[in-house]
N, CA, C and O atoms as a printed pandas DataFrame, in Angstrom:
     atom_number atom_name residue_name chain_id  residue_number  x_coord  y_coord  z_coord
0              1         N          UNK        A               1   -1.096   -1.397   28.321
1              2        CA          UNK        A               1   -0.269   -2.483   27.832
2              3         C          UNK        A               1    0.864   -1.963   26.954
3              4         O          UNK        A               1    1.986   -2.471   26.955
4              5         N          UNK        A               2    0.448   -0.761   26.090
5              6        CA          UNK        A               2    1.810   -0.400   25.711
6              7         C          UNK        A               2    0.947    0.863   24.748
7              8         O          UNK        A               2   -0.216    0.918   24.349
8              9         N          UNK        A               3    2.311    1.957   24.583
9             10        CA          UNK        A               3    2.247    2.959   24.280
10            11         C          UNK        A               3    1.605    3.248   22.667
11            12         O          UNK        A               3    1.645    2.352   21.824
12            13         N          UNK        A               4    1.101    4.416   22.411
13            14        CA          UNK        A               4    0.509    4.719   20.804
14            15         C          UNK        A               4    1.756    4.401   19.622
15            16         O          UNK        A               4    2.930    4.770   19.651
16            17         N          UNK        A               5    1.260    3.833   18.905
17            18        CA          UNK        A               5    2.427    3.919   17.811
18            19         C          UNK        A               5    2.269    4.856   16.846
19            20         O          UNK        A               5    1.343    5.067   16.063
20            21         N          UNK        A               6    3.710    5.587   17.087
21            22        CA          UNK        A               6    3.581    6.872   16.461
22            23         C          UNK        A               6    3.928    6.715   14.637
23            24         O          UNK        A               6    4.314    5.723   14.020
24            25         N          UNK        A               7    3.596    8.185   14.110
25            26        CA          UNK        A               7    3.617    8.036   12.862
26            27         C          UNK        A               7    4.837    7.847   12.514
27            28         O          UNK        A               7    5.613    8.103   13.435
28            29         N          UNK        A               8    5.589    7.322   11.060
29            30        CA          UNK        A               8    6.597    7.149   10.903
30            31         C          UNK        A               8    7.095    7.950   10.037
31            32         O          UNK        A               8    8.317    8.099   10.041
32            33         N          UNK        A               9    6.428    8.536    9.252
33            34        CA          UNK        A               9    6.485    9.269    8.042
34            35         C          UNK        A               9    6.593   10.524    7.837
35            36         O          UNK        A               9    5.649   11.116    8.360
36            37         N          UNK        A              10    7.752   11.624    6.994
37            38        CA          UNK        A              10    7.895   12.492    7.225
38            39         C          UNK        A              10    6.531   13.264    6.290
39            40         O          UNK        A              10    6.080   12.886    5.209
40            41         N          UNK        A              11    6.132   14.345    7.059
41            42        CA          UNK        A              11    6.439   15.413    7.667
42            43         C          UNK        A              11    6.428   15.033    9.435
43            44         O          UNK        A              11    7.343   15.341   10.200
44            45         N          UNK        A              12    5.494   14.492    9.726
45            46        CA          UNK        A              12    5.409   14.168   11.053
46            47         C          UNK        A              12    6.540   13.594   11.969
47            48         O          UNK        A              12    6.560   13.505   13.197
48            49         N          UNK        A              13    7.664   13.154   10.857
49            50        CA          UNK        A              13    8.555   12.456   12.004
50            51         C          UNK        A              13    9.667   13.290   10.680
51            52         O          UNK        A              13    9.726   13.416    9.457
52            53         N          UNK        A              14   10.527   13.757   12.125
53            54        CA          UNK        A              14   11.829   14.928   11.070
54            55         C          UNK        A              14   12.499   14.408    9.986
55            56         O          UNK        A              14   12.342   14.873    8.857
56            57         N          UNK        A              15   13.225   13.491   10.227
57            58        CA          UNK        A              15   13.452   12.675    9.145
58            59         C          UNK        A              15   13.080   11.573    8.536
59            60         O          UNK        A              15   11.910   11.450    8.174
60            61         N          UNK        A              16   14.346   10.231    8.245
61            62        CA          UNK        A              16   13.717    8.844    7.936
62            63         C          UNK        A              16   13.479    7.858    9.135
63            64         O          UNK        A              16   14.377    7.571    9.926
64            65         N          UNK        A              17   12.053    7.302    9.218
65            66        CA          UNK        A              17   12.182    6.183   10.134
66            67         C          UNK        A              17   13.531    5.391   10.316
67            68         O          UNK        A              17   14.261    5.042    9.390
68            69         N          UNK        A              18   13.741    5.168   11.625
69            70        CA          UNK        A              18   15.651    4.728   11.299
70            71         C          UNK        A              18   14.944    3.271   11.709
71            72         O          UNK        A              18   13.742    3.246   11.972
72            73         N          UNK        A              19   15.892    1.861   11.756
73            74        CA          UNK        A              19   14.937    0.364   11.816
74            75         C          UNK        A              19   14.466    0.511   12.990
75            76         O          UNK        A              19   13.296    0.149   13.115
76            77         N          UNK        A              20   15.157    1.064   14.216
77            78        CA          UNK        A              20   15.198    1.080   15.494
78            79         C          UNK        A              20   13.109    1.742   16.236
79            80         O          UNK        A              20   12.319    1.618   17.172
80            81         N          UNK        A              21   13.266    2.253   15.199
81            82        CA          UNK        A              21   12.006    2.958   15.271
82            83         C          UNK        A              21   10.676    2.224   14.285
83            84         O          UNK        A              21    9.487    2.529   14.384
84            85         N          UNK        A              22   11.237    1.246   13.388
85            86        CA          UNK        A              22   10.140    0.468   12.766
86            87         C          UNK        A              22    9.857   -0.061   13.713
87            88         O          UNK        A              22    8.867    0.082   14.431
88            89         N          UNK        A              23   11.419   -1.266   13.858
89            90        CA          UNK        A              23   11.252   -2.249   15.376
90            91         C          UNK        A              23   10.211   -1.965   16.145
91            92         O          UNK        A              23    9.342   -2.830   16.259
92            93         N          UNK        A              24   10.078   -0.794   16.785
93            94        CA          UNK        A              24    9.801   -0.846   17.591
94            95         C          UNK        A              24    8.238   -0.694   17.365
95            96         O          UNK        A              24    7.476   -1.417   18.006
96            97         N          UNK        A              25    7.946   -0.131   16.819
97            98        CA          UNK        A              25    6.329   -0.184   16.329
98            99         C          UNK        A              25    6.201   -0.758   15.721
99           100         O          UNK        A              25    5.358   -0.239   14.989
100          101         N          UNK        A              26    6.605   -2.274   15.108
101          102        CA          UNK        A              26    6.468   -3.777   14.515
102          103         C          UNK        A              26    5.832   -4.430   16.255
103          104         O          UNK        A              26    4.852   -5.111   16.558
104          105         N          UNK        A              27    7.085   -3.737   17.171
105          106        CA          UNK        A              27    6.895   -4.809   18.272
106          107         C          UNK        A              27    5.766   -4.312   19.183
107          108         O          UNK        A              27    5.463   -4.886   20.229
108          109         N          UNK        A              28    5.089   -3.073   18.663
109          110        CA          UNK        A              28    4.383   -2.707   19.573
110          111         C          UNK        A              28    2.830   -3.214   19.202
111          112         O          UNK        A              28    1.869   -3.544   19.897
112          113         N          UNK        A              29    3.045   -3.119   17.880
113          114        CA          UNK        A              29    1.752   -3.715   17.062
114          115         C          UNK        A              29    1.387   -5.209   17.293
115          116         O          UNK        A              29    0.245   -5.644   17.445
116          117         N          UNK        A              30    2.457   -5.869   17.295
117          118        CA          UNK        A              30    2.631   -7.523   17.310
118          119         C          UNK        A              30    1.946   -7.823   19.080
119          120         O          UNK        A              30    1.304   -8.813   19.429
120          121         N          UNK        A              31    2.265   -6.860   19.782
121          122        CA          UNK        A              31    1.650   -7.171   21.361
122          123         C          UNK        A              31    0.607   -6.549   21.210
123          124         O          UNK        A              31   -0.050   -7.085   22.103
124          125         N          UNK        A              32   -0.218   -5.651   20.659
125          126        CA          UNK        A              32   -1.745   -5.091   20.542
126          127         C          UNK        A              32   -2.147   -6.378   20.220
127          128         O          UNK        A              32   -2.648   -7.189   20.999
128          129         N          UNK        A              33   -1.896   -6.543   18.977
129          130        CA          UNK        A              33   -2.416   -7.556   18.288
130          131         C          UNK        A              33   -2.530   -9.268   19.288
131          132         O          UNK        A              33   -3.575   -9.794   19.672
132          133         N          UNK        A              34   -1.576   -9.623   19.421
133          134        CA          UNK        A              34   -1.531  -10.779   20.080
134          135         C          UNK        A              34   -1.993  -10.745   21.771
135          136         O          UNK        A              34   -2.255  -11.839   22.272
136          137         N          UNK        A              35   -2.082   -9.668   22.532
137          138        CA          UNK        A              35   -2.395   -9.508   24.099
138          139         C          UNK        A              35   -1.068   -9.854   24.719
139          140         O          UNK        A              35   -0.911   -9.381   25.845
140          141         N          UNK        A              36   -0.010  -10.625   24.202
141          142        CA          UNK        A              36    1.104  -10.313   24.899
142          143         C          UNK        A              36    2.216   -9.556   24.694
143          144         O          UNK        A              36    2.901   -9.453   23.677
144          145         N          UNK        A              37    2.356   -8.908   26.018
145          146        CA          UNK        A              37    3.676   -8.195   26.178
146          147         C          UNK        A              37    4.541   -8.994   25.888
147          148         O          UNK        A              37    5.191   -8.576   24.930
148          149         N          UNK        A              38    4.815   -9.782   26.185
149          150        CA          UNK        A              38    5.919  -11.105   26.283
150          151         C          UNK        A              38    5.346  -13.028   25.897
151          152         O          UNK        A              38    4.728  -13.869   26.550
152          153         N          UNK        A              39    5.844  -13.007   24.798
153          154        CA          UNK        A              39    5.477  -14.555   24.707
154          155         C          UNK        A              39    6.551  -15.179   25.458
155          156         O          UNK        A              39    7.699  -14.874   25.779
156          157         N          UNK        A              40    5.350  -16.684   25.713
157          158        CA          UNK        A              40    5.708  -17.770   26.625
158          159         C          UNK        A              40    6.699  -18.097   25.376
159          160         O          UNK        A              40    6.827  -17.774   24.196
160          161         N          UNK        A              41    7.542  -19.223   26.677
161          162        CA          UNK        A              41    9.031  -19.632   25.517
162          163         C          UNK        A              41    8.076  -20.522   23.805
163          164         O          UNK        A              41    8.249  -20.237   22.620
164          165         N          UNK        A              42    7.293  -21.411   24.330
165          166        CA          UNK        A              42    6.413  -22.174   23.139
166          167         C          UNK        A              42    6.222  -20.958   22.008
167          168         O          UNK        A              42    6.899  -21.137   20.995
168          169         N          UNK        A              43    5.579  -20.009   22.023
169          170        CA          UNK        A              43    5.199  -19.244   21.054
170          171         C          UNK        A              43    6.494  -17.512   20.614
171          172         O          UNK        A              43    6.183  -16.499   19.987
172          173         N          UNK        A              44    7.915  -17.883   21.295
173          174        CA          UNK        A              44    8.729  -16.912   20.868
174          175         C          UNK        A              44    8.932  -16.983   19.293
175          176         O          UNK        A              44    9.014  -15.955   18.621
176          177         N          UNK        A              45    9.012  -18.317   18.719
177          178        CA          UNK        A              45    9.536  -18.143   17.085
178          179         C          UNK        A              45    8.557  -17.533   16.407
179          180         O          UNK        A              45    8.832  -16.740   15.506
180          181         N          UNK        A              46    6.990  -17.892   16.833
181          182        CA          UNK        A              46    6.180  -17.260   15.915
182          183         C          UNK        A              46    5.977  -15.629   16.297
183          184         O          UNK        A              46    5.068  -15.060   15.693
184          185         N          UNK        A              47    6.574  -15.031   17.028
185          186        CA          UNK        A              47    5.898  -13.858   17.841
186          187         C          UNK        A              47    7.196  -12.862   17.501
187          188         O          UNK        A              47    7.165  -11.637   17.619
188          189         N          UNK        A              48    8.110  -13.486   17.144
189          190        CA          UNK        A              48    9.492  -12.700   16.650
190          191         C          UNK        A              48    9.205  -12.772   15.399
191          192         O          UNK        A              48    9.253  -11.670   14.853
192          193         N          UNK        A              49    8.856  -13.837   14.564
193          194        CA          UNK        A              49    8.586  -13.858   13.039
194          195         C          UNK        A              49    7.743  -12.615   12.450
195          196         O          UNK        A              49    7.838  -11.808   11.525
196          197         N          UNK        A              50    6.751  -12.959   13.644
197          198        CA          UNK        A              50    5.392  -11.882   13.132
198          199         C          UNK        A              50    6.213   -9.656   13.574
199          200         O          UNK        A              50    5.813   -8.548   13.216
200          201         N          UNK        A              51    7.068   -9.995   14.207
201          202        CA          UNK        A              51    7.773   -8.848   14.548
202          203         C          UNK        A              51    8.265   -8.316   13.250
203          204         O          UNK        A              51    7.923   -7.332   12.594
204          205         N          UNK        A              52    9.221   -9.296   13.047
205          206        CA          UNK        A              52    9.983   -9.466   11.721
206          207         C          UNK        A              52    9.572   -9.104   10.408
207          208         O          UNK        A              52   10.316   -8.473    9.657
208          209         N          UNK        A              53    8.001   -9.606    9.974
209          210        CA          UNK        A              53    7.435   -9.517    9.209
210          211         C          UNK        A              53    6.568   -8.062    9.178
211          212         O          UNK        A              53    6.750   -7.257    8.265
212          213         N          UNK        A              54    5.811   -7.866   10.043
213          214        CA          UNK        A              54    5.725   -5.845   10.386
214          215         C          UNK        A              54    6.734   -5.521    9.746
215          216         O          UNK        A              54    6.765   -5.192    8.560
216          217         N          UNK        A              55    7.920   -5.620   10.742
217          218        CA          UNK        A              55    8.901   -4.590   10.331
218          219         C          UNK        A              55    9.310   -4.307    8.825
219          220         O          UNK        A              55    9.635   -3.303    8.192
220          221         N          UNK        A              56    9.158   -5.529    8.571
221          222        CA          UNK        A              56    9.347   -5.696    6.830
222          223         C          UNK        A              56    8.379   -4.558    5.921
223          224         O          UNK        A              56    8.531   -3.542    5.244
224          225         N          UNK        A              57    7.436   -5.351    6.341
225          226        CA          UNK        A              57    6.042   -4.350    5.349
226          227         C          UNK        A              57    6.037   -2.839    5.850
227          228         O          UNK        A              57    5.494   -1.902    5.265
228          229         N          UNK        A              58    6.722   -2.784    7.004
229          230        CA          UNK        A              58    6.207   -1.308    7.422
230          231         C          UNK        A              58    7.895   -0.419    6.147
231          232         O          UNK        A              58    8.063    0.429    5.270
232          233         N          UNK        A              59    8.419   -1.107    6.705
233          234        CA          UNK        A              59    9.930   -0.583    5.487
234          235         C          UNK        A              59    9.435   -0.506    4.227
235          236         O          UNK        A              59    9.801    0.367    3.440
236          237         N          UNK        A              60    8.524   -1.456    3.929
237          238        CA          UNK        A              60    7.969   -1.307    2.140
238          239         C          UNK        A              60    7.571   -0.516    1.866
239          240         O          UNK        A              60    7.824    0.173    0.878
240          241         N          UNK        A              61    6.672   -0.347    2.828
241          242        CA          UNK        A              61    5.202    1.138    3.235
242          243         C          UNK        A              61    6.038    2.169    2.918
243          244         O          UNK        A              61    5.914    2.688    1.808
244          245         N          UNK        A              62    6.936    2.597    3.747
245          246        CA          UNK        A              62    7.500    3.929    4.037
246          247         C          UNK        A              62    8.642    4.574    3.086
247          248         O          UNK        A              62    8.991    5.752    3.013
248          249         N          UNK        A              63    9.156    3.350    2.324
249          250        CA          UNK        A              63    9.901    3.758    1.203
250          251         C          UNK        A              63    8.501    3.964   -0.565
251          252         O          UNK        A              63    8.663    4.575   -1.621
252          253         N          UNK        A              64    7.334    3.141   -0.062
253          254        CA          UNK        A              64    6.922    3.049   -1.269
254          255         C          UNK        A              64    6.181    4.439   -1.573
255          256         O          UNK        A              64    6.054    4.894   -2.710
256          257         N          UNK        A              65    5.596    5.198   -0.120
257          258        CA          UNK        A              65    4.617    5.934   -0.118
258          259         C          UNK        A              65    5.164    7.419   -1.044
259          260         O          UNK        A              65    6.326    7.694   -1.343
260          261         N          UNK        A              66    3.855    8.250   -1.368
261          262        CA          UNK        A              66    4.432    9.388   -1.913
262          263         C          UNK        A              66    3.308   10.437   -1.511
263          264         O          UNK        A              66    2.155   10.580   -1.915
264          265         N          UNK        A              67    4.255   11.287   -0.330
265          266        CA          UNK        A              67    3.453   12.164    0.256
266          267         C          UNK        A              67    3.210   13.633   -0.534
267          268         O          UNK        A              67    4.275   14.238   -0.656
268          269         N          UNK        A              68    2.224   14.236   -1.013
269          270        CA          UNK        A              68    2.232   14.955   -1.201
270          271         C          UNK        A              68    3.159   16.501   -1.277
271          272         O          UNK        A              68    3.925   16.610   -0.319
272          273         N          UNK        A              69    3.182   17.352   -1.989
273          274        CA          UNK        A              69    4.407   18.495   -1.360
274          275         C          UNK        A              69    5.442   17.902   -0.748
275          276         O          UNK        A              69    5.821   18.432    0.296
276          277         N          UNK        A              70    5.883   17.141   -1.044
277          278        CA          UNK        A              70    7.110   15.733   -0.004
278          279         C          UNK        A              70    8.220   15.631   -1.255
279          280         O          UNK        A              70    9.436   15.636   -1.069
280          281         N          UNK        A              71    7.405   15.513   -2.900
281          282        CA          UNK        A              71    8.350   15.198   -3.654
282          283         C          UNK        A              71    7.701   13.644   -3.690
283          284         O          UNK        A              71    6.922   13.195   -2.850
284          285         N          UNK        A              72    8.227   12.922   -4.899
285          286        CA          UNK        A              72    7.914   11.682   -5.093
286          287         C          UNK        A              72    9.319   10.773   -4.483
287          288         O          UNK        A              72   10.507   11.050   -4.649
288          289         N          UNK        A              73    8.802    9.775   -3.839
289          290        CA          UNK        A              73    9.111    8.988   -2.766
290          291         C          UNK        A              73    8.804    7.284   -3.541
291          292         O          UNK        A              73    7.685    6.771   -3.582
292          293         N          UNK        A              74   10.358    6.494   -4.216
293          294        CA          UNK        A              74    9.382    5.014   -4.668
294          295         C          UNK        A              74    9.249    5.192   -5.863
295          296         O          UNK        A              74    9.194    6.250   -6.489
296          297         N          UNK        A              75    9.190    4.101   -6.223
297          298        CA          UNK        A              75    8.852    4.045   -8.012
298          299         C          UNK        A              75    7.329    4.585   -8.549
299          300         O          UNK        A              75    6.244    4.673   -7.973
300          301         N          UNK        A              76    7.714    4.860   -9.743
301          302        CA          UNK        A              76    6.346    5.572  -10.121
302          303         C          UNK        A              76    6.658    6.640  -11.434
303          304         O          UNK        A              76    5.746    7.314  -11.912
């Protein structure tokens, strides 16, 4: 149904998650989660919202985190 969602976070990914790459593992999560690849027209507002909202928290995540040997990353 759809591919692993990869890590976002450096060391593992060369640089910064760019949105294009949250997006897309917001949207990949949102179809694990829900069983559809594609919502019916009835359930597009909630199924883009819930996209929307990933993408959000995953941006919080990735600016808030502080990886080790990385340097501090985020308030603190």
């Amino acid at each position: 149904m759809c591919r692993s969602i990869k890590t976002l976070r450096p060391p593992v990914l060369a640089g910064e998650a760019t949105d294009e790459d949250i997006r897309a593992a917001a949207l990949q999560y949102v179809r694990k989660v829900s069983g559809f690849r594609a919502p019916a027209a009835h359930n597009r507002v909630v199924f883009d919202r819930a996209v929307d909202e990933v993408a959000r928290a995953t941006r919080e995540l990735l600016a808030d985190l502080e990886v080790r040997g990385a340097g501090a990353r985020g308030a603190g």
